[in-house]
Tab-separated table of C-alpha atoms in Angstrom:
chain	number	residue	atom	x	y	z
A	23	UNK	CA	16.815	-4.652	-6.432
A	24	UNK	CA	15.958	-8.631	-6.098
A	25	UNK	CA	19.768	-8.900	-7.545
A	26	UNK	CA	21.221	-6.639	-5.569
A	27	UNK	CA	20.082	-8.692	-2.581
A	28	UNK	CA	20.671	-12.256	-3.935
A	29	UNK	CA	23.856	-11.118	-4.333
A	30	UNK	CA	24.308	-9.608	-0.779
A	31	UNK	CA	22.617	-13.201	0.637
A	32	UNK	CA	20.037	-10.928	1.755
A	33	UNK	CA	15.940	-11.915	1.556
A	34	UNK	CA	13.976	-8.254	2.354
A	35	UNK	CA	10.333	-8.377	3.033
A	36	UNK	CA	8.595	-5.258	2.239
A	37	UNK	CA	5.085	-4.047	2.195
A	38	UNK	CA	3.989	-1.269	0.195
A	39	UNK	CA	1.348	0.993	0.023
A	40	UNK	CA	-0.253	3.003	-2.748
A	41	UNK	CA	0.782	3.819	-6.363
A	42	UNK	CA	3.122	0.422	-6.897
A	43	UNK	CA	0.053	-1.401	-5.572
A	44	UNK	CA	-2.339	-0.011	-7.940
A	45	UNK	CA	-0.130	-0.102	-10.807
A	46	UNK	CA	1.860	-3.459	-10.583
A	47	UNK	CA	-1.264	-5.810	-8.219
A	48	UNK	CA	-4.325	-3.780	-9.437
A	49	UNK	CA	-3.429	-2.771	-12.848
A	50	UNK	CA	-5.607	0.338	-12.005
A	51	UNK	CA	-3.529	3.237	-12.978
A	52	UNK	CA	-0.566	2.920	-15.849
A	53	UNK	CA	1.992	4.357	-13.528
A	54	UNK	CA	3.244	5.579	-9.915
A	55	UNK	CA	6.310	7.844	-9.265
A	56	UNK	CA	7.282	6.175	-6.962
A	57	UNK	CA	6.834	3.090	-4.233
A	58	UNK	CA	6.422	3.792	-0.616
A	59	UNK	CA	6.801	0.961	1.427
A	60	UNK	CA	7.539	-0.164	5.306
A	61	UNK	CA	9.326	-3.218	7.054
A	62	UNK	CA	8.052	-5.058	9.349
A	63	UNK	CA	9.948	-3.142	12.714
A	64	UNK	CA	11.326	0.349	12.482
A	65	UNK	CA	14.901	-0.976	13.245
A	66	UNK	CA	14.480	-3.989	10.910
A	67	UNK	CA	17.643	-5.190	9.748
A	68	UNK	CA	16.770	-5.321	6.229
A	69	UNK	CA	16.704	-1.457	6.317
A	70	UNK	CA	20.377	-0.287	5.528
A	71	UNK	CA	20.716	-3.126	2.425
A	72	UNK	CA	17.009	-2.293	0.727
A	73	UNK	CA	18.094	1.474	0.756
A	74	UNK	CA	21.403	0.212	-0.536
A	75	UNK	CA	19.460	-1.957	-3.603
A	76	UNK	CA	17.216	0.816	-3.958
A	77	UNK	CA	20.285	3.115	-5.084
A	78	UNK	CA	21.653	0.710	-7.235
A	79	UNK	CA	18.286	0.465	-8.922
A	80	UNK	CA	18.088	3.885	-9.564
A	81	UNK	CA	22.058	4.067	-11.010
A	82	UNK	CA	21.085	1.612	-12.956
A	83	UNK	CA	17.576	2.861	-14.166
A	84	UNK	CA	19.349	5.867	-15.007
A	85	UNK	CA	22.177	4.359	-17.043
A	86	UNK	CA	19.649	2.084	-19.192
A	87	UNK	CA	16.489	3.849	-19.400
A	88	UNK	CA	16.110	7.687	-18.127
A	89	UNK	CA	16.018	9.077	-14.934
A	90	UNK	CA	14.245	8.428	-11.875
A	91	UNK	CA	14.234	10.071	-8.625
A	92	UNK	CA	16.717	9.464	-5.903
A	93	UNK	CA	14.046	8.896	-3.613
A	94	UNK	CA	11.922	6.558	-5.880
A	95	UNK	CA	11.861	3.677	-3.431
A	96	UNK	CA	11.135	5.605	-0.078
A	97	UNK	CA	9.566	4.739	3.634
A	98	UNK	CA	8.453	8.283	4.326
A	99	UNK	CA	4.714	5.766	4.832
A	100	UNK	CA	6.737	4.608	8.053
A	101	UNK	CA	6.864	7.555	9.941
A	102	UNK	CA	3.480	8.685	10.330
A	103	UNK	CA	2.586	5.107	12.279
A	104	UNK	CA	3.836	3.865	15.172
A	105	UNK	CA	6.031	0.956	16.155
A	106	UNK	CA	2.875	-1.401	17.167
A	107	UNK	CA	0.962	-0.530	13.752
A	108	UNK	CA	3.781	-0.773	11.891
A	109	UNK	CA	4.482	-4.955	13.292
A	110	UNK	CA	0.741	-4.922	13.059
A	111	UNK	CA	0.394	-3.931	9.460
A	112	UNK	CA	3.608	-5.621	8.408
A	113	UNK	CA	1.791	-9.120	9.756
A	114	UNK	CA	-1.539	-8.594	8.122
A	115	UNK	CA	0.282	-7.815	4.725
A	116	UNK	CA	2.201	-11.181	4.891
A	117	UNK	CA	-1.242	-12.816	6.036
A	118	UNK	CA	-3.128	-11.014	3.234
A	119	UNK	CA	-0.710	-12.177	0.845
A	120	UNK	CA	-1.386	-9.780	-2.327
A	121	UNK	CA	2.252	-9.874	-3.549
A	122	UNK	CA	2.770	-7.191	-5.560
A	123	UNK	CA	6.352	-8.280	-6.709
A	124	UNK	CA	8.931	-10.801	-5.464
A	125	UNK	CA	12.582	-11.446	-7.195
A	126	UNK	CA	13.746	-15.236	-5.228
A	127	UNK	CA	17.917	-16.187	-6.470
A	128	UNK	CA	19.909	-18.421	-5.476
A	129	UNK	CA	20.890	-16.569	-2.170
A	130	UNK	CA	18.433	-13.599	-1.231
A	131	UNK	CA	15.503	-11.884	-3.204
A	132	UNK	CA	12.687	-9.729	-2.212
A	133	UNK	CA	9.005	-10.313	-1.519
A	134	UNK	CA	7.232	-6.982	-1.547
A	135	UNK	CA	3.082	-7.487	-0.293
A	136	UNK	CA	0.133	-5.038	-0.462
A	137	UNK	CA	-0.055	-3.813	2.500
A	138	UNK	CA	-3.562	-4.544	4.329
A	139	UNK	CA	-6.687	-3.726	2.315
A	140	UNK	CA	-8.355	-1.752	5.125
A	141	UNK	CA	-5.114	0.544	6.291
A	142	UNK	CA	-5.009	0.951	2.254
A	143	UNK	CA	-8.662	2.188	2.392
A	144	UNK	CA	-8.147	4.361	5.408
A	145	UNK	CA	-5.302	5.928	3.734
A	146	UNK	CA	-7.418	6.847	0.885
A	147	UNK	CA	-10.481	8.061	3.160
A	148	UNK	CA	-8.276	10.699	5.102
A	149	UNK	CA	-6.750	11.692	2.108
A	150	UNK	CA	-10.247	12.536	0.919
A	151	UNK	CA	-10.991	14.029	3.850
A	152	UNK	CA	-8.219	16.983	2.668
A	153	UNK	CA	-8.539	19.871	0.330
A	154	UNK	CA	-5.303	18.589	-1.534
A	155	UNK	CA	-6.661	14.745	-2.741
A	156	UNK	CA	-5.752	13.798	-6.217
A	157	UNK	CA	-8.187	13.056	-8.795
A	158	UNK	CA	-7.462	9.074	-8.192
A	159	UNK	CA	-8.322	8.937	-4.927
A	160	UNK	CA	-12.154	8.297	-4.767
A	161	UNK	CA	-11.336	5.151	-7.325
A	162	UNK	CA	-7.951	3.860	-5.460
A	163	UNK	CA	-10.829	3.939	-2.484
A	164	UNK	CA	-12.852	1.936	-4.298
A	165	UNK	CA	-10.482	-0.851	-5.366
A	166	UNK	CA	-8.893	-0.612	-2.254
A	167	UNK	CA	-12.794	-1.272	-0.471
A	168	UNK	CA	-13.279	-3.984	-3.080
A	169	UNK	CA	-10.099	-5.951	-2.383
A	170	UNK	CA	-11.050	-5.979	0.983
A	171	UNK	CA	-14.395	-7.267	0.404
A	172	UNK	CA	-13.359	-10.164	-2.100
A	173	UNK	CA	-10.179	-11.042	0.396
A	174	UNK	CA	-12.696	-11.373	3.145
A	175	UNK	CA	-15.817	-12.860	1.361
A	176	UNK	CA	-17.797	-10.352	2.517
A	177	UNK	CA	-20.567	-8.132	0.753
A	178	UNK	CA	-21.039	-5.037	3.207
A	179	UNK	CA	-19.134	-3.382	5.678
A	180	UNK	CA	-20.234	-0.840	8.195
A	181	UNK	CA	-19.652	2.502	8.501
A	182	UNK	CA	-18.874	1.983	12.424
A	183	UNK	CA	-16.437	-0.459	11.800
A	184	UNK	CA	-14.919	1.489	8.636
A	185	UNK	CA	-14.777	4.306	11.813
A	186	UNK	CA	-13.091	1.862	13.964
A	187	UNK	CA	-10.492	1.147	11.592
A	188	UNK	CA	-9.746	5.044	10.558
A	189	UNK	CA	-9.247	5.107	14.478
A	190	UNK	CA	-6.952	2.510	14.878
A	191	UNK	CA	-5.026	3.599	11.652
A	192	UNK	CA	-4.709	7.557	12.992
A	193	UNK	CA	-6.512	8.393	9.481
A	194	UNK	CA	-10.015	10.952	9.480
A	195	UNK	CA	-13.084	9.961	7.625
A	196	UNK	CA	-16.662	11.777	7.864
A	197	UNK	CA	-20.055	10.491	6.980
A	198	UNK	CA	-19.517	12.809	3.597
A	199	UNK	CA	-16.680	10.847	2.398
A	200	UNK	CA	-18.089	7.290	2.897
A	201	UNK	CA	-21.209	8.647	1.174
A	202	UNK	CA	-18.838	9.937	-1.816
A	203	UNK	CA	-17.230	5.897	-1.768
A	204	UNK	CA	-20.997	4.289	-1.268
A	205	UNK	CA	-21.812	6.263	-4.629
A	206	UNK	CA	-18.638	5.506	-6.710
A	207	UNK	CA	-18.794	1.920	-5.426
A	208	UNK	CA	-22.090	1.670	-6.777
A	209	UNK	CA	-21.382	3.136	-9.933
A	210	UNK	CA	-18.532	0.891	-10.743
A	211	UNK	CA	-19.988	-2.120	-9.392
A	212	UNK	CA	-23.979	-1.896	-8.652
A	213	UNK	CA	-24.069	-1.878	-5.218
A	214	UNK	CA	-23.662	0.065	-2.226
A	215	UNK	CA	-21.158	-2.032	0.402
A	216	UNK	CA	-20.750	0.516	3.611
A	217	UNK	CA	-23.864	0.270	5.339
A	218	UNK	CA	-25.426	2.505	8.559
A	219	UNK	CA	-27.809	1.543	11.377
């Protein structure tokens, strides 16, 4: 894809979300299917050329090494938030900066960043809140917890603020699920980070 844009004088900033960010930044899981990401606007102009690289990637992929999906690079992530999250998000992933892969030529490249540590956690908490969560998702919540932790030099989080942040993201949580994270946080790292009144 970086090629495809150097070549098109075209620099895309992405941010991604999920199974590329635990697989290529986190080293957590040995692969994803595929990588959802978002730009920074809706109507960014990047849009029409990173599908178009995307493509090529997979016509390529499929001519050297197997087959992957059509849809392996996808923004389906974008349309479940809203145009202000979306900037939002977009500038706390540059400001984070967890680069989970960048490609820089001559003319154009990509730089695709994790996308913010807490919206990555939320993610994972409302996923946990459904009966259809996959087995990786109490660990992803971990890491993801973690990260945001270590980014922020902090030790403990609240559960208020952890509410506050579901909120603001559109995601559910219950008192359940951050006691199912509290215990798996614990086990893999000996301590218990979301705290209550």
């Amino acid at each position: 894809m970086g090629q495809y844009l150097d070549q098109r004088g075209v620099t895309a900033t992405v941010m991604t979300v999920g199974g590329a960010v635990n697989t290529v930044y986190l080293r957590s899981r040995r692969s994803t299917h595929d990588v959802d990401f978002f730009l920074a606007t809706p109507n960014a102009v990047e849009h029409t050329v990173v599908n178009e690289a995307a493509r090529s990637a997979a016509r390529n992929a499929r001519s050297q090494r197997g087959q992957i999906g059509a849809n392996w690079f996808n923004n389906a992530t974008q349309l479940f938030m809203g145009p202000n999250i979306q900037a939002a998000l977009a500038q706390g992933a540059i400001d984070q900066n967890a680069i989970v892969h960048q490609y820089r030529g001559s003319r154009g490249g990509i730089v695709v960043y994790a996308a913010p540590w807490a919206y990555a956690f939320c993610g994972k908490l409302n996923r946990l809140c459904e009966t259809n969560y996959r087995p990786y998702d109490l660990d992803d919540a971990v890491s993801y917890l973690h990260q945001y932790l270590r980014s922020n030099r902090r030790r403990t989080v609240s559960a208020a603020e952890i509410k506050q942040w579901c909120r603001d993201f559109r995601k559910n949580v219950t008192d359940a699920i951050l006691d199912q994270v509290n215990a798996q946080y614990d086990a893999v790292y000996g301590t218990q980070p979301i705290s209550r009144p």
